[in-house]
mmCIF file of C-alpha atoms in Angstrom:
data_model
loop_
_atom_site.group_PDB
_atom_site.id
_atom_site.type_symbol
_atom_site.label_atom_id
_atom_site.label_comp_id
_atom_site.label_asym_id
_atom_site.label_seq_id
_atom_site.Cartn_x
_atom_site.Cartn_y
_atom_site.Cartn_z
ATOM 1 C CA MET A 1 0.000 0.000 0.000
ATOM 2 C CA ARG A 2 1.253 3.448 -0.918
ATOM 3 C CA THR A 3 1.213 6.461 1.391
ATOM 4 C CA GLY A 4 0.925 10.183 0.874
ATOM 5 C CA VAL A 5 0.932 13.354 2.948
ATOM 6 C CA VAL A 6 -0.972 16.635 2.711
ATOM 7 C CA ILE A 7 1.097 19.720 3.531
ATOM 8 C CA LEU A 8 -1.028 22.837 3.890
ATOM 9 C CA PRO A 9 0.246 25.827 1.829
ATOM 10 C CA GLU A 10 0.836 27.990 4.885
ATOM 11 C CA HIS A 11 4.611 27.780 5.236
ATOM 12 C CA PRO A 12 6.892 30.501 3.834
ATOM 13 C CA TRP A 13 9.760 29.496 1.600
ATOM 14 C CA PRO A 14 12.389 28.152 2.441
ATOM 15 C CA GLU A 15 10.675 26.539 5.461
ATOM 16 C CA ALA A 16 8.233 24.923 3.021
ATOM 17 C CA ARG A 17 11.123 23.542 0.961
ATOM 18 C CA GLU A 18 12.517 21.727 3.998
ATOM 19 C CA ILE A 19 9.104 20.269 4.869
ATOM 20 C CA TRP A 20 8.438 18.934 1.355
ATOM 21 C CA GLN A 21 11.942 17.529 1.021
ATOM 22 C CA ALA A 22 11.546 15.838 4.415
ATOM 23 C CA ALA A 23 8.347 14.189 3.154
ATOM 24 C CA GLU A 24 10.276 12.738 0.236
ATOM 25 C CA GLU A 25 13.085 11.556 2.512
ATOM 26 C CA ALA A 26 10.566 9.964 4.919
ATOM 27 C CA GLY A 27 9.475 7.564 2.190
ATOM 28 C CA PHE A 28 6.061 8.914 1.231
ATOM 29 C CA ASP A 29 5.047 8.005 -2.300
ATOM 30 C CA HIS A 30 3.154 11.233 -2.959
ATOM 31 C CA ALA A 31 2.666 14.649 -1.373
ATOM 32 C CA TRP A 32 -0.177 17.099 -1.869
ATOM 33 C CA THR A 33 -1.339 20.572 -0.961
ATOM 34 C CA TYR A 34 -4.804 22.073 -0.760
ATOM 35 C CA ASP A 35 -5.895 24.259 -3.671
ATOM 36 C CA HIS A 36 -7.984 26.971 -2.018
ATOM 37 C CA LEU A 37 -8.046 30.748 -1.875
ATOM 38 C CA THR A 38 -8.848 30.540 1.822
ATOM 39 C CA TRP A 39 -9.825 27.649 4.036
ATOM 40 C CA ARG A 40 -12.116 27.500 7.041
ATOM 41 C CA SER A 41 -10.646 28.851 10.265
ATOM 42 C CA LEU A 42 -7.368 29.683 8.494
ATOM 43 C CA ARG A 43 -8.868 32.293 6.166
ATOM 44 C CA ASP A 44 -6.931 35.153 7.798
ATOM 45 C CA ALA A 45 -3.719 33.170 8.309
ATOM 46 C CA PRO A 46 -0.823 32.821 5.818
ATOM 47 C CA TRP A 47 -1.964 30.792 2.813
ATOM 48 C CA PHE A 48 0.032 30.562 -0.433
ATOM 49 C CA GLY A 49 -1.089 29.708 -3.964
ATOM 50 C CA SER A 50 -0.862 26.023 -4.818
ATOM 51 C CA VAL A 51 0.362 26.277 -8.415
ATOM 52 C CA PRO A 52 3.496 28.404 -7.800
ATOM 53 C CA LEU A 53 4.145 26.418 -4.635
ATOM 54 C CA LEU A 54 4.001 23.107 -6.510
ATOM 55 C CA ALA A 55 6.306 24.523 -9.181
ATOM 56 C CA ALA A 56 8.872 25.329 -6.506
ATOM 57 C CA VAL A 57 8.407 21.918 -4.888
ATOM 58 C CA ALA A 58 8.852 20.177 -8.235
ATOM 59 C CA ALA A 59 12.203 21.911 -8.639
ATOM 60 C CA VAL A 60 13.585 20.800 -5.259
ATOM 61 C CA THR A 61 12.333 17.175 -5.173
ATOM 62 C CA ARG A 62 13.289 14.229 -7.350
ATOM 63 C CA ARG A 63 11.182 11.131 -6.674
ATOM 64 C CA ILE A 64 7.930 11.895 -4.913
ATOM 65 C CA ARG A 65 4.734 12.520 -6.878
ATOM 66 C CA ILE A 66 3.061 15.858 -6.187
ATOM 67 C CA GLY A 67 -0.245 17.546 -6.896
ATOM 68 C CA PRO A 68 -3.204 19.623 -5.705
ATOM 69 C CA LEU A 69 -5.787 17.877 -3.560
ATOM 70 C CA VAL A 70 -8.090 19.073 -4.927
ATOM 71 C CA ALA A 71 -8.475 21.720 -7.629
ATOM 72 C CA THR A 72 -12.120 22.662 -8.168
ATOM 73 C CA PRO A 73 -14.321 24.714 -10.508
ATOM 74 C CA ASN A 74 -14.991 27.161 -7.680
ATOM 75 C CA PHE A 75 -12.283 29.483 -8.985
ATOM 76 C CA ARG A 76 -10.500 27.466 -11.681
ATOM 77 C CA HIS A 77 -11.274 27.599 -15.408
ATOM 78 C CA PRO A 78 -10.298 24.432 -17.323
ATOM 79 C CA VAL A 79 -8.438 26.333 -20.062
ATOM 80 C CA VAL A 80 -6.161 28.137 -17.620
ATOM 81 C CA LEU A 81 -5.820 25.145 -15.296
ATOM 82 C CA ALA A 82 -4.828 22.845 -18.172
ATOM 83 C CA LYS A 83 -1.973 25.176 -19.131
ATOM 84 C CA GLU A 84 -0.770 25.354 -15.532
ATOM 85 C CA LEU A 85 -0.978 21.571 -15.021
ATOM 86 C CA MET A 86 0.890 20.906 -18.261
ATOM 87 C CA THR A 87 3.630 23.288 -17.137
ATOM 88 C CA LEU A 88 3.856 21.681 -13.697
ATOM 89 C CA ASP A 89 4.163 18.248 -15.312
ATOM 90 C CA HIS A 90 7.187 19.464 -17.262
ATOM 91 C CA ILE A 91 8.845 21.059 -14.236
ATOM 92 C CA ALA A 92 8.240 17.892 -12.202
ATOM 93 C CA GLY A 93 9.506 15.584 -14.940
ATOM 94 C CA GLY A 94 6.259 13.650 -15.161
ATOM 95 C CA ARG A 95 5.573 13.400 -11.405
ATOM 96 C CA LEU A 96 2.314 15.369 -11.306
ATOM 97 C CA THR A 97 -1.109 13.981 -10.428
ATOM 98 C CA ALA A 98 -4.099 16.330 -10.675
ATOM 99 C CA GLY A 99 -6.431 15.904 -7.745
ATOM 100 C CA ILE A 100 -9.771 17.413 -8.772
ATOM 101 C CA GLY A 101 -13.142 17.732 -7.075
ATOM 102 C CA ALA A 102 -16.508 19.450 -7.442
ATOM 103 C CA GLY A 103 -15.896 22.036 -4.730
ATOM 104 C CA ALA A 104 -18.060 22.919 -1.764
ATOM 105 C CA ASP A 105 -20.166 25.995 -1.108
ATOM 106 C CA GLY A 106 -17.564 27.856 0.915
ATOM 107 C CA PHE A 107 -15.215 30.828 0.725
ATOM 108 C CA ASP A 108 -13.766 29.792 -2.633
ATOM 109 C CA ALA A 109 -17.206 29.544 -4.201
ATOM 110 C CA ARG A 110 -18.059 33.140 -3.265
ATOM 111 C CA ALA A 111 -14.723 34.911 -3.759
ATOM 112 C CA LEU A 112 -15.281 35.735 -7.453
ATOM 113 C CA GLY A 113 -18.901 36.768 -7.018
ATOM 114 C CA GLY A 114 -21.804 35.417 -8.994
ATOM 115 C CA PRO A 115 -24.797 33.422 -7.801
ATOM 116 C CA ALA A 116 -24.403 30.481 -5.466
ATOM 117 C CA LEU A 117 -24.945 27.159 -7.234
ATOM 118 C CA PRO A 118 -27.197 24.482 -5.741
ATOM 119 C CA PRO A 119 -25.709 20.981 -5.391
ATOM 120 C CA GLY A 120 -27.144 19.680 -8.663
ATOM 121 C CA ALA A 121 -25.695 22.575 -10.653
ATOM 122 C CA ARG A 122 -22.287 22.136 -8.983
ATOM 123 C CA THR A 123 -22.332 18.491 -10.053
ATOM 124 C CA ARG A 124 -23.218 19.386 -13.651
ATOM 125 C CA ARG A 125 -20.498 22.025 -13.666
ATOM 126 C CA PHE A 126 -17.988 19.463 -12.369
ATOM 127 C CA GLU A 127 -18.934 16.981 -15.096
ATOM 128 C CA GLU A 128 -18.230 19.611 -17.751
ATOM 129 C CA PHE A 129 -15.077 20.702 -15.906
ATOM 130 C CA VAL A 130 -13.613 17.166 -15.944
ATOM 131 C CA THR A 131 -14.554 16.338 -19.529
ATOM 132 C CA LEU A 132 -13.181 19.637 -20.858
ATOM 133 C CA LEU A 133 -9.980 19.373 -18.796
ATOM 134 C CA ASP A 134 -9.485 15.876 -20.193
ATOM 135 C CA ARG A 135 -9.818 17.146 -23.764
ATOM 136 C CA LEU A 136 -7.557 20.137 -23.203
ATOM 137 C CA LEU A 137 -4.746 17.996 -21.794
ATOM 138 C CA ARG A 138 -5.011 15.412 -24.578
ATOM 139 C CA HIS A 139 -5.166 17.685 -27.614
ATOM 140 C CA PRO A 140 -3.080 20.640 -28.817
ATOM 141 C CA ALA A 141 -6.178 22.667 -29.776
ATOM 142 C CA THR A 142 -9.674 22.577 -28.282
ATOM 143 C CA GLU A 143 -13.021 24.190 -29.085
ATOM 144 C CA HIS A 144 -15.865 23.971 -26.604
ATOM 145 C CA ASP A 145 -19.258 25.569 -25.995
ATOM 146 C CA GLY A 146 -21.024 24.455 -22.854
ATOM 147 C CA PRO A 147 -23.424 25.718 -20.236
ATOM 148 C CA PHE A 148 -20.552 26.598 -17.874
ATOM 149 C CA TYR A 149 -17.397 26.910 -19.987
ATOM 150 C CA THR A 150 -16.237 28.145 -23.376
ATOM 151 C CA ALA A 151 -12.937 27.437 -25.121
ATOM 152 C CA ARG A 152 -11.927 29.175 -28.348
ATOM 153 C CA ALA A 153 -8.965 27.594 -30.125
ATOM 154 C CA ALA A 154 -7.445 26.879 -26.739
ATOM 155 C CA ARG A 155 -3.876 25.645 -27.096
ATOM 156 C CA THR A 156 -2.104 23.116 -24.860
ATOM 157 C CA VAL A 157 1.296 22.850 -26.515
ATOM 158 C CA PRO A 158 3.646 20.973 -26.232
ATOM 159 C CA GLY A 159 1.366 18.740 -24.164
ATOM 160 C CA CYS A 160 2.066 16.784 -20.999
ATOM 161 C CA VAL A 161 5.175 14.769 -20.237
ATOM 162 C CA GLN A 162 2.879 11.928 -19.174
ATOM 163 C CA GLN A 163 0.912 10.727 -22.158
ATOM 164 C CA PRO A 164 -1.823 10.855 -23.215
ATOM 165 C CA ARG A 165 -2.188 13.289 -20.279
ATOM 166 C CA ILE A 166 -1.400 13.669 -16.589
ATOM 167 C CA PRO A 167 -3.444 11.349 -14.337
ATOM 168 C CA PHE A 168 -6.569 12.531 -12.542
ATOM 169 C CA ALA A 169 -7.352 11.654 -8.925
ATOM 170 C CA ILE A 170 -11.060 12.453 -8.722
ATOM 171 C CA ALA A 171 -12.667 13.098 -5.351
ATOM 172 C CA ALA A 172 -16.236 11.833 -5.203
ATOM 173 C CA ALA A 173 -18.777 10.624 -2.674
ATOM 174 C CA GLY A 174 -21.916 10.427 -4.815
ATOM 175 C CA PRO A 175 -22.831 8.231 -7.796
ATOM 176 C CA ARG A 176 -22.322 10.867 -10.494
ATOM 177 C CA GLY A 177 -18.886 11.815 -9.223
ATOM 178 C CA MET A 178 -17.932 8.165 -8.909
ATOM 179 C CA ARG A 179 -18.967 7.607 -12.521
ATOM 180 C CA LEU A 180 -16.605 10.430 -13.505
ATOM 181 C CA ALA A 181 -13.808 8.770 -11.534
ATOM 182 C CA ALA A 182 -14.500 5.450 -13.225
ATOM 183 C CA ARG A 183 -14.431 7.014 -16.688
ATOM 184 C CA TYR A 184 -11.673 9.625 -16.403
ATOM 185 C CA GLY A 185 -9.625 8.875 -13.296
ATOM 186 C CA GLN A 186 -6.560 6.886 -12.513
ATOM 187 C CA ALA A 187 -7.596 7.258 -8.885
ATOM 188 C CA TRP A 188 -10.723 7.862 -6.831
ATOM 189 C CA VAL A 189 -10.372 9.924 -3.620
ATOM 190 C CA THR A 190 -12.594 9.823 -0.545
ATOM 191 C CA ALA A 191 -12.606 11.775 2.702
ATOM 192 C CA GLY A 192 -15.694 9.988 3.985
ATOM 193 C CA ASP A 193 -19.192 11.442 4.030
ATOM 194 C CA PRO A 194 -19.169 15.078 2.789
ATOM 195 C CA ALA A 195 -22.542 15.660 4.452
ATOM 196 C CA ARG A 196 -20.949 14.860 7.808
ATOM 197 C CA PRO A 197 -17.259 15.781 7.478
ATOM 198 C CA GLY A 198 -15.209 14.395 10.334
ATOM 199 C CA ARG A 199 -18.302 13.121 12.139
ATOM 200 C CA VAL A 200 -18.179 9.487 11.020
ATOM 201 C CA THR A 201 -15.315 8.193 13.136
ATOM 202 C CA GLY A 202 -14.254 5.206 15.180
ATOM 203 C CA PRO A 203 -15.813 1.824 14.340
ATOM 204 C CA ALA A 204 -18.174 3.414 11.783
ATOM 205 C CA VAL A 205 -15.352 4.517 9.442
ATOM 206 C CA LEU A 206 -14.518 1.205 7.785
ATOM 207 C CA PRO A 207 -18.182 0.261 7.106
ATOM 208 C CA LEU A 208 -18.632 3.685 5.464
ATOM 209 C CA LEU A 209 -15.540 3.156 3.313
ATOM 210 C CA ALA A 210 -16.759 -0.338 2.416
ATOM 211 C CA ARG A 211 -20.080 1.072 1.160
ATOM 212 C CA GLN A 212 -18.277 3.696 -0.888
ATOM 213 C CA ALA A 213 -15.870 1.123 -2.319
ATOM 214 C CA ARG A 214 -18.801 -1.035 -3.451
ATOM 215 C CA ALA A 215 -20.391 1.998 -5.082
ATOM 216 C CA VAL A 216 -17.154 2.686 -6.969
ATOM 217 C CA ASP A 217 -17.077 -0.949 -8.115
ATOM 218 C CA GLU A 218 -20.596 -0.441 -9.487
ATOM 219 C CA ALA A 219 -19.503 2.740 -11.249
ATOM 220 C CA CYS A 220 -16.623 0.840 -12.857
ATOM 221 C CA ALA A 221 -19.001 -1.883 -13.996
ATOM 222 C CA ARG A 222 -21.211 0.735 -15.665
ATOM 223 C CA ALA A 223 -18.118 2.190 -17.365
ATOM 224 C CA VAL A 224 -17.052 -1.317 -18.476
ATOM 225 C CA ARG A 225 -13.836 -0.912 -16.539
ATOM 226 C CA ASP A 226 -11.922 -3.384 -14.400
ATOM 227 C CA PRO A 227 -12.326 -2.084 -10.809
ATOM 228 C CA ALA A 228 -8.765 -3.169 -10.067
ATOM 229 C CA SER A 229 -7.471 -0.609 -12.579
ATOM 230 C CA LEU A 230 -8.735 2.309 -10.458
ATOM 231 C CA ASP A 231 -6.507 3.387 -7.571
ATOM 232 C CA ARG A 232 -8.393 4.211 -4.360
ATOM 233 C CA ILE A 233 -7.124 6.967 -2.068
ATOM 234 C CA VAL A 234 -8.475 7.499 1.450
ATOM 235 C CA LEU A 235 -7.705 10.684 3.397
ATOM 236 C CA GLY A 236 -7.149 8.990 6.733
ATOM 237 C CA SER A 237 -6.498 12.072 8.844
ATOM 238 C CA ARG A 238 -9.875 13.504 7.826
ATOM 239 C CA LEU A 239 -11.596 10.391 9.163
ATOM 240 C CA VAL A 240 -9.713 9.197 12.224
ATOM 241 C CA PRO A 241 -8.765 11.654 14.988
ATOM 242 C CA ASP A 242 -5.223 11.232 16.304
ATOM 243 C CA LEU A 243 -4.508 8.642 13.617
ATOM 244 C CA THR A 244 -0.795 9.436 13.596
ATOM 245 C CA ASP A 245 -0.359 9.446 17.374
ATOM 246 C CA SER A 246 0.363 5.693 17.348
ATOM 247 C CA ALA A 247 2.154 3.447 14.871
ATOM 248 C CA ASP A 248 -0.097 0.528 15.854
ATOM 249 C CA ARG A 249 -3.255 2.579 15.278
ATOM 250 C CA LEU A 250 -1.991 3.845 11.937
ATOM 251 C CA THR A 251 -0.935 0.389 10.743
ATOM 252 C CA ALA A 252 -4.227 -1.193 11.862
ATOM 253 C CA PHE A 253 -6.270 1.431 10.016
ATOM 254 C CA ALA A 254 -4.137 0.993 6.896
ATOM 255 C CA ALA A 255 -4.665 -2.773 7.041
ATOM 256 C CA GLY A 256 -8.418 -2.279 7.298
ATOM 257 C CA CYS A 257 -8.402 0.035 4.298
ATOM 258 C CA ALA A 258 -6.219 -2.335 2.276
ATOM 259 C CA ALA A 259 -8.672 -5.147 2.969
ATOM 260 C CA LEU A 260 -11.361 -2.987 1.363
ATOM 261 C CA GLY A 261 -9.251 -2.470 -1.749
ATOM 262 C CA PHE A 262 -7.737 0.917 -0.997
ATOM 263 C CA THR A 263 -4.353 1.349 -2.640
ATOM 264 C CA ASP A 264 -3.263 4.616 -1.028
ATOM 265 C CA LEU A 265 -3.528 6.166 2.436
ATOM 266 C CA VAL A 266 -3.002 9.924 2.763
ATOM 267 C CA LEU A 267 -2.167 11.628 6.055
ATOM 268 C CA HIS A 268 -2.050 15.288 7.027
ATOM 269 C CA ARG A 269 1.137 16.767 8.375
ATOM 270 C CA PRO A 270 0.262 18.075 11.846
ATOM 271 C CA ARG A 271 0.036 21.745 12.685
ATOM 272 C CA PRO A 272 0.934 23.343 16.047
ATOM 273 C CA SER A 273 -2.710 24.232 16.802
ATOM 274 C CA GLY A 274 -6.195 24.331 15.345
ATOM 275 C CA VAL A 275 -7.205 22.031 12.525
ATOM 276 C CA PHE A 276 -4.969 18.926 12.241
ATOM 277 C CA ALA A 277 -3.172 19.927 15.433
ATOM 278 C CA GLY A 278 -0.403 17.595 16.567
ATOM 279 C CA LYS A 279 3.264 17.240 17.325
ATOM 280 C CA ALA A 280 5.568 17.076 14.331
ATOM 281 C CA GLY A 281 8.085 14.949 16.259
ATOM 282 C CA THR A 282 5.450 12.336 17.118
ATOM 283 C CA PHE A 283 4.226 12.316 13.521
ATOM 284 C CA ASP A 284 7.737 11.751 12.189
ATOM 285 C CA ALA A 285 8.417 8.912 14.640
ATOM 286 C CA VAL A 286 5.095 7.184 13.943
ATOM 287 C CA VAL A 287 5.560 7.491 10.180
ATOM 288 C CA ALA A 288 9.085 6.063 10.402
ATOM 289 C CA ALA A 289 7.790 3.072 12.377
ATOM 290 C CA ALA A 290 4.613 2.437 10.391
ATOM 291 C CA LEU A 291 5.474 3.088 6.742
ATOM 292 C CA PRO A 292 7.584 -0.059 6.206
ATOM 293 C CA HIS A 293 4.678 -2.200 7.472
ATOM 294 C CA ILE A 294 2.088 -0.312 5.426
ATOM 295 C CA ALA A 295 4.213 -0.665 2.295
ATOM 296 C CA ARG A 296 3.934 -4.452 2.619
ATOM 297 C CA LEU A 297 0.134 -4.411 2.692
ATOM 298 C CA ARG A 298 -1.401 -5.647 -0.539
ATOM 299 C CA PRO A 299 -4.809 -4.094 -1.181
ATOM 300 C CA ALA A 300 -7.594 -6.456 -2.179
ATOM 301 C CA HIS A 301 -7.861 -6.751 -6.003
ATOM 302 C CA ASP A 302 -4.962 -4.318 -6.524
ATOM 303 C CA ALA A 303 -3.678 -5.028 -10.002
ATOM 304 C CA ASN A 304 -1.726 -1.824 -10.467
ATOM 305 C CA GLY A 305 1.362 -2.093 -8.309
ATOM 306 C CA GLY A 306 2.510 1.293 -9.571
ATOM 307 C CA THR A 307 2.163 4.882 -8.522
ATOM 308 C CA ALA A 308 -0.872 7.074 -7.998
ATOM 309 C CA GLY A 309 -0.570 8.000 -11.625
ATOM 310 C CA GLY A 310 -1.418 6.823 -15.115
ATOM 311 C CA ASP A 311 -4.646 7.130 -17.053
ATOM 312 C CA GLY A 312 -8.130 5.691 -16.967
ATOM 313 C CA PRO A 313 -9.817 3.975 -19.921
ATOM 314 C CA ARG A 314 -11.580 5.799 -22.720
#
């Protein structure tokens, strides 16, 4: 089983450089940052842009895969985002994975003005967002007229290092999003129940993940896709409080997820206070003790054996 870490974009450079390089040295397979304008209780705290940050990270790392987790239509346009992702893929030498999601009705959704979208409209917008982003990253020139987006002779040249395009890790909890993941994603991402974020914990977590995993299997069947070809990423720190306070707890949770077919477990690097509060020293010690054991876990029906990268079927 592979492991990843989320590093919030709150650290000034060069402190951030040391943190990201330490994640690579610790043995994580991938590292991510949130792609928001502001986020929850940290809206008035330091918060840097994900795209320039990832460009800097790509230049000072060598092995670890990197990406946003997740970019959304709340303030991203597919034409501009495609150009930025293509550029990041070149800087990173083919180590970029694009985490993408529908976006919630929060600060990001209101920052640019305009009417608030109800859930159904956000889902329709996300479907167009994913399909257009897929086309833009596959083709040098794209024309598109849709209810949410327009592209006029949009150019994506010279194209991605990873062909036919960079991989998508699509966050989804509902059936329509899961169908997008099955059709366009190399990976599906879950943080549990979006209607109750962080509230389904303890013994209820694994049954919830099992239900979602079965729903993704059904989405793959509808897409005529082998379920084993879709990586499955669980954001463990969003689901289990104090997950990284104990190597035994972390390893046990990883084993439970692997038994459900999850291929990747993502943790959050602790912060001194507030959201994801914890001790960095404890986190580092637990990760050092647990990662070798987690790496030996073989997820149920995992046929990939690669990275959180690649491309879904067409």
